[in-house]
Coordinates of C-alpha atoms and ligand atoms in Angstrom, one line a residue:
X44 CA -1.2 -5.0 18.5
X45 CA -4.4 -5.1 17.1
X46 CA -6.4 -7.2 19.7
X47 CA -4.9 -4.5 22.1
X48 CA -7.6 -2.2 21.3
X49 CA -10.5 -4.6 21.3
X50 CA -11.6 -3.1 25.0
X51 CA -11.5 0.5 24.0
X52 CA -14.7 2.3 22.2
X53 CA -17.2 -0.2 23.1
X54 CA -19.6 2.5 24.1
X55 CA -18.9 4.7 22.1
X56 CA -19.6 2.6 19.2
X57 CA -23.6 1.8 20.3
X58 CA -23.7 5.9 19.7
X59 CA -21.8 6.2 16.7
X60 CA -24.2 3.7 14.9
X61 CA -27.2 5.7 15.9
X62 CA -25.1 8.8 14.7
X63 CA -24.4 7.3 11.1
X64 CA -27.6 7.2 10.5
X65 CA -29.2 10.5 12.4
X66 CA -26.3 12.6 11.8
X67 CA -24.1 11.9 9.1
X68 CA -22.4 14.8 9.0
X69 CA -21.4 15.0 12.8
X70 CA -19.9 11.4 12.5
X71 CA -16.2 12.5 12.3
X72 CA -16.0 14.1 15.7
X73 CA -17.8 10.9 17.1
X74 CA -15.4 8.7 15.1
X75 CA -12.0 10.7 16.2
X76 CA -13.1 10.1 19.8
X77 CA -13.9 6.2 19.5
X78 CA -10.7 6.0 17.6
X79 CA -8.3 8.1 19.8
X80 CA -9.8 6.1 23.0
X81 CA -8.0 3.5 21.3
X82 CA -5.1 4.6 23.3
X83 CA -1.9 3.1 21.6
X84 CA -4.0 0.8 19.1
X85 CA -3.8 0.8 15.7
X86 CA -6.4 3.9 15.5
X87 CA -5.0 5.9 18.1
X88 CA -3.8 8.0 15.6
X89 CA -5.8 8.9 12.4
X90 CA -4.7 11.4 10.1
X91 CA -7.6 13.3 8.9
X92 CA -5.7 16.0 7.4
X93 CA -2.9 16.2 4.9
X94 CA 0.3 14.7 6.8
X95 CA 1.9 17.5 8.6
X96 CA 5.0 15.5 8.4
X97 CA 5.3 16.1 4.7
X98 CA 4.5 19.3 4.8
X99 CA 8.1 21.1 3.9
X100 CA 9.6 22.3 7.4
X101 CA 9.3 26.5 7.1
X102 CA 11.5 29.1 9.1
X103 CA 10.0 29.3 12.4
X104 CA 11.5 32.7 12.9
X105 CA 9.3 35.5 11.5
X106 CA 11.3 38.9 11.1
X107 CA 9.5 41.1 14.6
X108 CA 8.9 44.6 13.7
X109 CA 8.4 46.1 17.5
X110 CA 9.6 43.5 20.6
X111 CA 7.0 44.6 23.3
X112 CA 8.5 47.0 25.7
X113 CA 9.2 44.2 29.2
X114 CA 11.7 42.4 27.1
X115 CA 14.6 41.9 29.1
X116 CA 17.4 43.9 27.8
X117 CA 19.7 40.7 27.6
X118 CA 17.6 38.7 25.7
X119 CA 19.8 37.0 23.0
X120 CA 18.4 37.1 19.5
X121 CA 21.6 35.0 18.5
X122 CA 19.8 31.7 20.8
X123 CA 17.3 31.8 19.1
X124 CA 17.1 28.9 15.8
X125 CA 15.9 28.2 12.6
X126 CA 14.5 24.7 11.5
X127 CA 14.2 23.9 7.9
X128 CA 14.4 20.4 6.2
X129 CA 14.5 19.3 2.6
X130 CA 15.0 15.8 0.5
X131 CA 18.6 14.6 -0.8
X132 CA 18.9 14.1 -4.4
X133 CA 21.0 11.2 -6.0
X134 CA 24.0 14.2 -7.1
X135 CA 24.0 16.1 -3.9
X136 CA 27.4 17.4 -2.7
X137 CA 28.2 18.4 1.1
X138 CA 28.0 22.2 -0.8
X139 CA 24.3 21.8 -2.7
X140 CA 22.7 19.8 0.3
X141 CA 23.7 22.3 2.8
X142 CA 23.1 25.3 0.3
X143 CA 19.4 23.9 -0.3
X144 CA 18.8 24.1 3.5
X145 CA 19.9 27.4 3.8
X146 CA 23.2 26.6 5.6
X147 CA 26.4 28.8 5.2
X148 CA 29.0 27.3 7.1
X149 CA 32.6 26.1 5.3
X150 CA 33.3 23.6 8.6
X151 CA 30.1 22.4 8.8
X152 CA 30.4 21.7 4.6
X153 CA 33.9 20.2 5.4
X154 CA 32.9 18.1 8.1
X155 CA 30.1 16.6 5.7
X156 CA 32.7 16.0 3.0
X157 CA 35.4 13.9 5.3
X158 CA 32.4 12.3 8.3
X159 CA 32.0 8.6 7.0
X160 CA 28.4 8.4 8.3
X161 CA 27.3 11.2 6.8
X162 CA 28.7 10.4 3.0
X163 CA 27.1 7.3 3.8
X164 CA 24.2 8.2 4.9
X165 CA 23.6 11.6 2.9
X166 CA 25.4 11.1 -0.1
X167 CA 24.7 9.4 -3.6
X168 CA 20.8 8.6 -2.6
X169 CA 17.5 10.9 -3.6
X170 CA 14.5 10.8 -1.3
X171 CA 15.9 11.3 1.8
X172 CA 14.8 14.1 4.7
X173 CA 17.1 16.1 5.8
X174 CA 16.4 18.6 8.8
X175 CA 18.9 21.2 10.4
X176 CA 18.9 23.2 12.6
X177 CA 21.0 26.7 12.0
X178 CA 21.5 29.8 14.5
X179 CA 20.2 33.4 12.7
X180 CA 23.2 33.8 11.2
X181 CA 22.9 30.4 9.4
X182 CA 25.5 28.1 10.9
X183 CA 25.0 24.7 11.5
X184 CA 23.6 23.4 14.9
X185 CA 22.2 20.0 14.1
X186 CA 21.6 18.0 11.1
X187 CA 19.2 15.2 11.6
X188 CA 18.1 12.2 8.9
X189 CA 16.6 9.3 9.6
X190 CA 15.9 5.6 7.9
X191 CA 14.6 2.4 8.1
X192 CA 16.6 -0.5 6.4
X193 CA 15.6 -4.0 7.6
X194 CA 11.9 -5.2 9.0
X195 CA 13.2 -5.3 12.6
X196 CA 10.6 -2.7 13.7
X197 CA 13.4 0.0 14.2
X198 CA 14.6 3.3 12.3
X199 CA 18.1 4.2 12.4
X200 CA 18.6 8.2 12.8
X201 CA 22.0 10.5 11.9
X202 CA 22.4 13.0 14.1
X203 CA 25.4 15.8 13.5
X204 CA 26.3 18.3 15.9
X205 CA 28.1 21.2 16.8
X206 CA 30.0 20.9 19.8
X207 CA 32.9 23.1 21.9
X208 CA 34.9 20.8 20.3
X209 CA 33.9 21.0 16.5
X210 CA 30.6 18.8 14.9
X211 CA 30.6 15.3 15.9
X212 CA 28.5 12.3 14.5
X213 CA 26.2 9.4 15.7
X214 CA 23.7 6.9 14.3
X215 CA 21.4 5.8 16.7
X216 CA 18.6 3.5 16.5
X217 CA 14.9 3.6 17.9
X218 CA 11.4 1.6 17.5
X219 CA 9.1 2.8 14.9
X220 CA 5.6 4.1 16.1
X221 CA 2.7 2.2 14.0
X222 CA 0.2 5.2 13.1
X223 CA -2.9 4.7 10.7
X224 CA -4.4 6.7 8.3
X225 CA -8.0 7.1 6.7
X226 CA -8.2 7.7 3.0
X227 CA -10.9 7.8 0.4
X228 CA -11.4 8.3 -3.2
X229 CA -13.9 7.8 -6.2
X230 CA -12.5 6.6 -9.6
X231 CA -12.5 8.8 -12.2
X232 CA -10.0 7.8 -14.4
X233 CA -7.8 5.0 -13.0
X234 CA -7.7 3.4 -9.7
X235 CA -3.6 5.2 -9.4
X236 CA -5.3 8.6 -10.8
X237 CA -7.7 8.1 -7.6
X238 CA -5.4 7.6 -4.8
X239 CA -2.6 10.1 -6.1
X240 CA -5.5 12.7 -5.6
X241 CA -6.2 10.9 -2.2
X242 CA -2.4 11.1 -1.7
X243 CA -2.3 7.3 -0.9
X244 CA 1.0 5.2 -1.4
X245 CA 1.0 3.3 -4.7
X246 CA 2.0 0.0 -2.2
X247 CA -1.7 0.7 -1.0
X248 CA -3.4 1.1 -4.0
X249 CA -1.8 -2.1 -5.0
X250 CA -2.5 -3.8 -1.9
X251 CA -6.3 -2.9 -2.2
X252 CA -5.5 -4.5 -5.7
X253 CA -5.0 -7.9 -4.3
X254 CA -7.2 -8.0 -1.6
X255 CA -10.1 -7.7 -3.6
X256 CA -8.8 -9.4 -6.8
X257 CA -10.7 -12.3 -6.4
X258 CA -13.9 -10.6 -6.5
X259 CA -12.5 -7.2 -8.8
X260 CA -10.8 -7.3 -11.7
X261 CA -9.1 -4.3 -11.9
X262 CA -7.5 -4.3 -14.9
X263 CA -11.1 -4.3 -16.8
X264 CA -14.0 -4.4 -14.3
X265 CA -13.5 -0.7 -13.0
X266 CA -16.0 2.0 -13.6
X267 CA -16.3 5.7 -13.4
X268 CA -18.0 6.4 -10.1
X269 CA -16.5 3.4 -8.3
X270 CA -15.2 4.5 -4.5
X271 CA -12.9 3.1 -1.7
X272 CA -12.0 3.6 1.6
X273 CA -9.1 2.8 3.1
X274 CA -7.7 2.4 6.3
X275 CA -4.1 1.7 6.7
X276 CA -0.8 1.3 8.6
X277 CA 2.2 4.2 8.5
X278 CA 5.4 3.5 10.5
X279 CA 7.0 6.7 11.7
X280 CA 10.6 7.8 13.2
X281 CA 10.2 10.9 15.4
X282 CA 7.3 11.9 13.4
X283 CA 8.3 11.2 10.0
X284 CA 7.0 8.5 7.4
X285 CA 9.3 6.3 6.7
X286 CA 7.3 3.3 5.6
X287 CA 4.0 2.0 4.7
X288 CA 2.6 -0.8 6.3
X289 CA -0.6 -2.7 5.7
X290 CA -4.3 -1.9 4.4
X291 CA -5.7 -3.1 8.0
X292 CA -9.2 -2.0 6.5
X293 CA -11.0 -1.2 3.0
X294 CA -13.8 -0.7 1.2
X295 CA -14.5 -0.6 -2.2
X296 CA -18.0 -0.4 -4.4
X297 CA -17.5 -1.6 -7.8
X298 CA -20.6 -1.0 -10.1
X299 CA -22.6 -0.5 -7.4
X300 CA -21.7 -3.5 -5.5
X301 CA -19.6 -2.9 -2.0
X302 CA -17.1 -5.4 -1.0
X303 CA -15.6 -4.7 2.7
X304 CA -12.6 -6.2 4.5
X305 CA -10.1 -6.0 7.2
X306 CA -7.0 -7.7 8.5
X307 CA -7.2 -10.1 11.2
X308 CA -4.8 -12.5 12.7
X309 CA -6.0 -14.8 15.2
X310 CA -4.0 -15.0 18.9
X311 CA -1.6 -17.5 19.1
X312 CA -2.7 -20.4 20.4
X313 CA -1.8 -21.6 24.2
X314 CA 0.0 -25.0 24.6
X315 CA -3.8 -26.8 24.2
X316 CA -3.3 -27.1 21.0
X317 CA -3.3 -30.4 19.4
X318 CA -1.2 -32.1 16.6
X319 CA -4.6 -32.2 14.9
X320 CA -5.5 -28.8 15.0
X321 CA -2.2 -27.4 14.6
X322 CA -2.1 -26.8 10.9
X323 CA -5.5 -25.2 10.7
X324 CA -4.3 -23.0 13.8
X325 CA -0.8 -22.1 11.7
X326 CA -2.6 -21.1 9.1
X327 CA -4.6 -18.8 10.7
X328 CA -2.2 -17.1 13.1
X329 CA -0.7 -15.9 9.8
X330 CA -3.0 -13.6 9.5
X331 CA -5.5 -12.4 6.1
X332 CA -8.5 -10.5 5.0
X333 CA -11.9 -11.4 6.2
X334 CA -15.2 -10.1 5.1
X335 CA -16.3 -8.0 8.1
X336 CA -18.8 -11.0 9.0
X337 CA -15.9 -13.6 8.9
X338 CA -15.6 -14.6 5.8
X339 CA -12.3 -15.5 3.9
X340 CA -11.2 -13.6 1.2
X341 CA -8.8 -16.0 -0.2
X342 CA -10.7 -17.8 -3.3
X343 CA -10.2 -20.8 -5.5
X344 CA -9.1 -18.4 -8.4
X345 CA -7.7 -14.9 -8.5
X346 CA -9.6 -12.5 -10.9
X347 CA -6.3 -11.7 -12.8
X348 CA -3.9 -13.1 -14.1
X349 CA -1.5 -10.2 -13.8
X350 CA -0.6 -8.6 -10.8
X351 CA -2.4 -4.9 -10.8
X352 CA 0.2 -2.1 -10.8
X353 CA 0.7 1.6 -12.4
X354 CA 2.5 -0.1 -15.2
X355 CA -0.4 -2.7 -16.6
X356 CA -3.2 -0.5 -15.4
X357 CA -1.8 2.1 -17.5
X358 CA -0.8 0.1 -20.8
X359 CA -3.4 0.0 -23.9
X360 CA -3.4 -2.3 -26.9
X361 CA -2.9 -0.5 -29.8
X362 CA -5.5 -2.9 -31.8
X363 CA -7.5 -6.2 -30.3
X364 CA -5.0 -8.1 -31.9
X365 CA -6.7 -12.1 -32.2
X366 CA -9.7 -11.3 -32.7
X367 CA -8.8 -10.1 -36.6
X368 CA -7.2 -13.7 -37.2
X369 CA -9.2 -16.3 -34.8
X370 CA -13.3 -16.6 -36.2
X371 CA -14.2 -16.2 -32.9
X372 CA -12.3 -14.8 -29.8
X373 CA -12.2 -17.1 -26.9
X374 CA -10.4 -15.4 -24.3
X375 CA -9.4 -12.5 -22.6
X376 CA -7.1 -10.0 -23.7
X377 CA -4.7 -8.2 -21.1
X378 CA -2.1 -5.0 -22.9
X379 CA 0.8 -5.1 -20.9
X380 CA 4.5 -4.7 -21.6
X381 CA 6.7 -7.1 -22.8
X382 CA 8.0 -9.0 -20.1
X383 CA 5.3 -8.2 -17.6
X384 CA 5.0 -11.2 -15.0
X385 CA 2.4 -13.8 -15.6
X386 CA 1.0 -15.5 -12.8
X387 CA -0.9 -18.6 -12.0
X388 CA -4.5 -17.7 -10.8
X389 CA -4.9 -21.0 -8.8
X390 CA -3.7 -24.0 -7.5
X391 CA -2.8 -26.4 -9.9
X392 CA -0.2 -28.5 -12.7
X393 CA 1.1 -27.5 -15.3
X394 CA -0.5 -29.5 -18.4
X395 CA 1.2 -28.1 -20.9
X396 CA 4.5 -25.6 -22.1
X397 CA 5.7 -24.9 -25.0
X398 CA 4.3 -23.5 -28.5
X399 CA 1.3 -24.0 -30.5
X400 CA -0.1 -22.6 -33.7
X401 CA -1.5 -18.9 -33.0
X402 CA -0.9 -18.9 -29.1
X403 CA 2.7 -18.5 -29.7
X404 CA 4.3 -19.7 -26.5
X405 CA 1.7 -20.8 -23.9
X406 CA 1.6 -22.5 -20.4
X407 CA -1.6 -24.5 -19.9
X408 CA -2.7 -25.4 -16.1
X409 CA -5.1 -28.1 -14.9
X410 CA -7.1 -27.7 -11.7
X411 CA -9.1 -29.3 -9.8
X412 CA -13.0 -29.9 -10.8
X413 CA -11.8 -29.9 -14.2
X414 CA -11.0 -26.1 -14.8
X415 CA -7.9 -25.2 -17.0
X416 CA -6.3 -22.0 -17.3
X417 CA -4.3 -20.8 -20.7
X418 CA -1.6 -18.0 -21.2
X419 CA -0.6 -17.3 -24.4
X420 CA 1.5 -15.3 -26.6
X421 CA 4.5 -15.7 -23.6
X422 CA 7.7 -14.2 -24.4
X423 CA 9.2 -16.7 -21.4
X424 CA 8.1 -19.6 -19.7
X425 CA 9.1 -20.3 -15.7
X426 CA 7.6 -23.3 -15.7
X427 CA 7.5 -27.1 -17.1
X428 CA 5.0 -29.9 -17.9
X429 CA 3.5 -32.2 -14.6
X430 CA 5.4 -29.1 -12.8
X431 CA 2.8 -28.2 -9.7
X432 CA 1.8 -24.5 -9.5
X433 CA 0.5 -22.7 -6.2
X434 CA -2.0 -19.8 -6.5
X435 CA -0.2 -16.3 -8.0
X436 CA 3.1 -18.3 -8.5
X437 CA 4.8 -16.4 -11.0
X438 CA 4.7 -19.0 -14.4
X439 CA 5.9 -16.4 -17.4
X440 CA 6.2 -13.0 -19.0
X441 CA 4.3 -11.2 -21.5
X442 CA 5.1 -11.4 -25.1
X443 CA 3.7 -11.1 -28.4
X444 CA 4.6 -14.4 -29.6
X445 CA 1.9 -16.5 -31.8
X446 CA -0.8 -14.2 -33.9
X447 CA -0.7 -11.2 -32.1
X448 CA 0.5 -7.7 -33.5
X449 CA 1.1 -6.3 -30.1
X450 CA 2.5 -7.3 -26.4
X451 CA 0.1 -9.1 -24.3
X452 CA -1.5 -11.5 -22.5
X453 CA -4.4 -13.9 -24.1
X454 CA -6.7 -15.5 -20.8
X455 CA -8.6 -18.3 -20.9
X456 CA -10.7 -20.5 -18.5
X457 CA -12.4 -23.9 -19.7
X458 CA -14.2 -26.2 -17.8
X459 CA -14.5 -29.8 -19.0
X460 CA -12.4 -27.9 -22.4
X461 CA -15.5 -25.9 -23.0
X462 CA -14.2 -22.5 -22.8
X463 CA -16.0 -20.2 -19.9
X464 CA -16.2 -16.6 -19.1
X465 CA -13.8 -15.5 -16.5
X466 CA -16.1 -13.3 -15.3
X467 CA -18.7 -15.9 -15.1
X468 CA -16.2 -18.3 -13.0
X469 CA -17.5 -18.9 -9.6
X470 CA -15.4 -17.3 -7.0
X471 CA -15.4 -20.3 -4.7
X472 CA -13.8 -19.6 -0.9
X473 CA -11.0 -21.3 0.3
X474 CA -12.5 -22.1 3.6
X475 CA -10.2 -20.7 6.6
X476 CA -12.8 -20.2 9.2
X477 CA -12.4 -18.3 12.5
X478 CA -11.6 -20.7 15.9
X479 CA -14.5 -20.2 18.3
X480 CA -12.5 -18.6 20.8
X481 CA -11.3 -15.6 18.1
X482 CA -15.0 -14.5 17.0
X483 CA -15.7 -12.3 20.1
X484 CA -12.5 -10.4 19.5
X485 CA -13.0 -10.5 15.5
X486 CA -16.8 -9.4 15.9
X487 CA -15.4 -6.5 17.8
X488 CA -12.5 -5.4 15.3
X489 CA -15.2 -5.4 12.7
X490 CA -17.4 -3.2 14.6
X491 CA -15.0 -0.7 15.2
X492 CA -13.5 -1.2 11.1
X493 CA -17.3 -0.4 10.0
X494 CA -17.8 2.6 11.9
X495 CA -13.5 3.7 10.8
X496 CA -15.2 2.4 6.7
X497 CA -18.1 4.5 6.9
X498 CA -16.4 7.8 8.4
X499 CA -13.7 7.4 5.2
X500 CA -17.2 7.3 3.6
X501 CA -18.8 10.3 4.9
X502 CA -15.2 12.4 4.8
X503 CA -15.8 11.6 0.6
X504 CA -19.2 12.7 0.8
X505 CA -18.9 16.4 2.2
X506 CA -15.7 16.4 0.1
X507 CA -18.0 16.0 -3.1
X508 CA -20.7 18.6 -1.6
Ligands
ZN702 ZN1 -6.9 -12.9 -27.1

């Protein structure tokens, strides 16, 4: 889907540059047009704006004082309808769903309470949109929901209706429509306080999380002032979110320093391909993050050994709890709840498990070039000695086990046993590099994501003005 809008915006992009630079603030027009010549791609549609979707559905009818005077005298007040919609809530009956939405109608309540689809659908489960559609005098018409349960690209929809011969019910099933949305923010507090205000899925904010966790740490490298951009995939039934898909672009300036990214999966490969070159190719049809010059992200070593989420980003110590006991304090020191998962920031084997003196329970990993990795105060352990380990393999839970007064996780790196300063580890790339026959497409794709990066950018900036 991507590489389908690779021809569109070509020309418009050789402006837009010029633009960025000449006229900042008129970027976002130029931007909306290279993106909505996109035509289908994954920018045809940008949502610049708050989502109209999940703005709460109003009466359409406003009450008409004086109907100008060439009405036709038959024209039929009772045709015309009222849409309104609202979410279900886990204790909903046929009588409170229908009462939220405005609905007075005893067979339409009746039909909800006996309709099998509908208590399925409707019933015992919070979250949920719910649109009808009533005449003036509030009856039911319609009554619409919609869904998405596997990853099969579809949405399944409810639809109730008032026939001659009473309501009847069906379930239908249609394709989701890929949409994507610009965001932005600036740190202020948290990386979660940031893209609440930006109104940006927590599945994103985590997402941005890993993409860039081998060159952030957010669980201690953030500052005040740090911004992102974000571009990213929404699938939609008839309009309405019903999933969120993947970051396809993002930006973020830690300290001062910007990092940029975007998704790219390479073509699959025609029937030249070799046995040689097949697992390289495999690997790369996949799909992953790239710098926008072609870089892999992936690295030797995450930055964290914990994955980032509203739970551990929001968790403090209540004291530094080694540092009191050990002379000196060799490590890194993460708060997180008991039973937090652990994981394994590279490749590796498991060198030791079990319990020692003052680390309490602790996994111990060798890698290559002579680098080992230490968890300690584990309150479980996944894993066993000579066991191998693959990069963010989850290996144990946090504890408090061992000298610490509180839950969490004790880091270390050495290299040839001399312990090291994570943030002093190099971030070596695991080389995946483009095929030669991808760059032209890729060069374009990051064209069009720098221009889609730097309008996110611009939107913060007159925000801030
Ligand atoms: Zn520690």
């Amino acid at each position: 889907m991507i590489n389908s809008l690779l021809g569109a915006g070509n020309a418009l992009l050789t402006v837009s540059n010029q633009i960025i630079h000449q006229h900042p603030k008129r970027i976002i027009a130029v931007i909306a047009a290279v993106l909505l010549s996109g035509g289908g791609g994954a920018f045809a549609v940008a949502s610049f704006a708050p989502d109209a979707a999940e703005l709460p559905v109003r009466e359409v009818l406003e009450p008409v004082q004086a109907l100008p005077v060439s009405v036709p005298a038959d024209l039929d007040l009772q045709a015309l309808k009222l849409f309104r919609s609202d979410l279900t809530r886990s204790t909903d009956t046929a009588d409170t769903l229908l009462k939220r939405l405005g609905v007075d109608d005893a067979a339409a309540a009746g039909f909800l309470r006996s309709d099998a689809s509908a208590r399925q659908v409707l019933f015992g489960r919070s979250g949920r949109t719910v649109t009808v559609e009533t005449s003036e005098r509030n009856s039911l018409l319609k009554l619409s929901a919609r869904w998405t349960s596997d990853t099969d690209g579809k949405f399944n929809r409810l639809v109730l209706e008032k026939t001659a011969q009473g309501f009847v019910s069906r379930i239908e099933s249609a394709a989701l429509t890929v949409t994507s949305r610009l965001a932005s923010g600036t740190i202020q507090s948290s990386l979660f306080a940031a893209t609440d205000d930006a109104k940006i899925p927590d599945v994103i904010a985590t997402q941005m999380a890993e993409i860039f966790a081998g060159d952030i740490d957010f669980h201690r490298a953030l500052r005040k002032g740090d911004r992102f951009s974000v571009v990213y995939e929404t699938l939609e039934g008839d309009g309405e979110p019903l999933r969120t898909g993947r970051v396809l672009s993002a930006e973020f300036v830690n300290n001062g320093k910007s990092f940029q990214t975007m998704w790219f999966q390479e073509p699959t490969p025609g029937a030249a391909v070799t046995a040689s070159s097949a697992g390289a190719a495999n690997a790369r049809n996949k799909g992953g993050y790239y710098t926008l010059d072609g870089q892999s992200l992936r690295r030797a070593f995450l930055a964290s050994p914990m994955e980032f989420s509203r739970v551990t980003s929001g968790f403090k110590m209540r004291m530094h709890p080694i540092l009191k006991v050990m002379r000196a304090h060799q490590g890194v020191d993460y708060g997180a709840p008991t039973g937090t998962a652990v994981r394994s920031v590279g490749d590796g084997v498991v060198d030791f498990a079990g319990v020692q003196n003052g680390y309490g329970n602790v996994i111990i990993l060798q890698h290559r070039n002579n680098y080992k990795t230490v968890y300690a105060h584990l309150s479980r352990i996944n894993v066993r000695r000579g066991e191998s380990v693959s990069q963010g393999q989850n290996i144990g839970a946090v504890g408090a086990t061992g000298w610490a007064t509180g839950p969490h996780l004790h880091f270390e790196y050495r290299i040839n046993g001399v312990y090291t300063d994570p943030q002093n580890i190099a971030r070596e790339n695991v080389t995946s590099p483009l095929s030669n026959s991808a760059k032209p497409a890729f060069a374009q794709l990051a064209a069009q994501n720098r221009v889609a990066l730097a309008s996110a950018a611009s939107m913060l900036q007159s925000r801030a003005q």
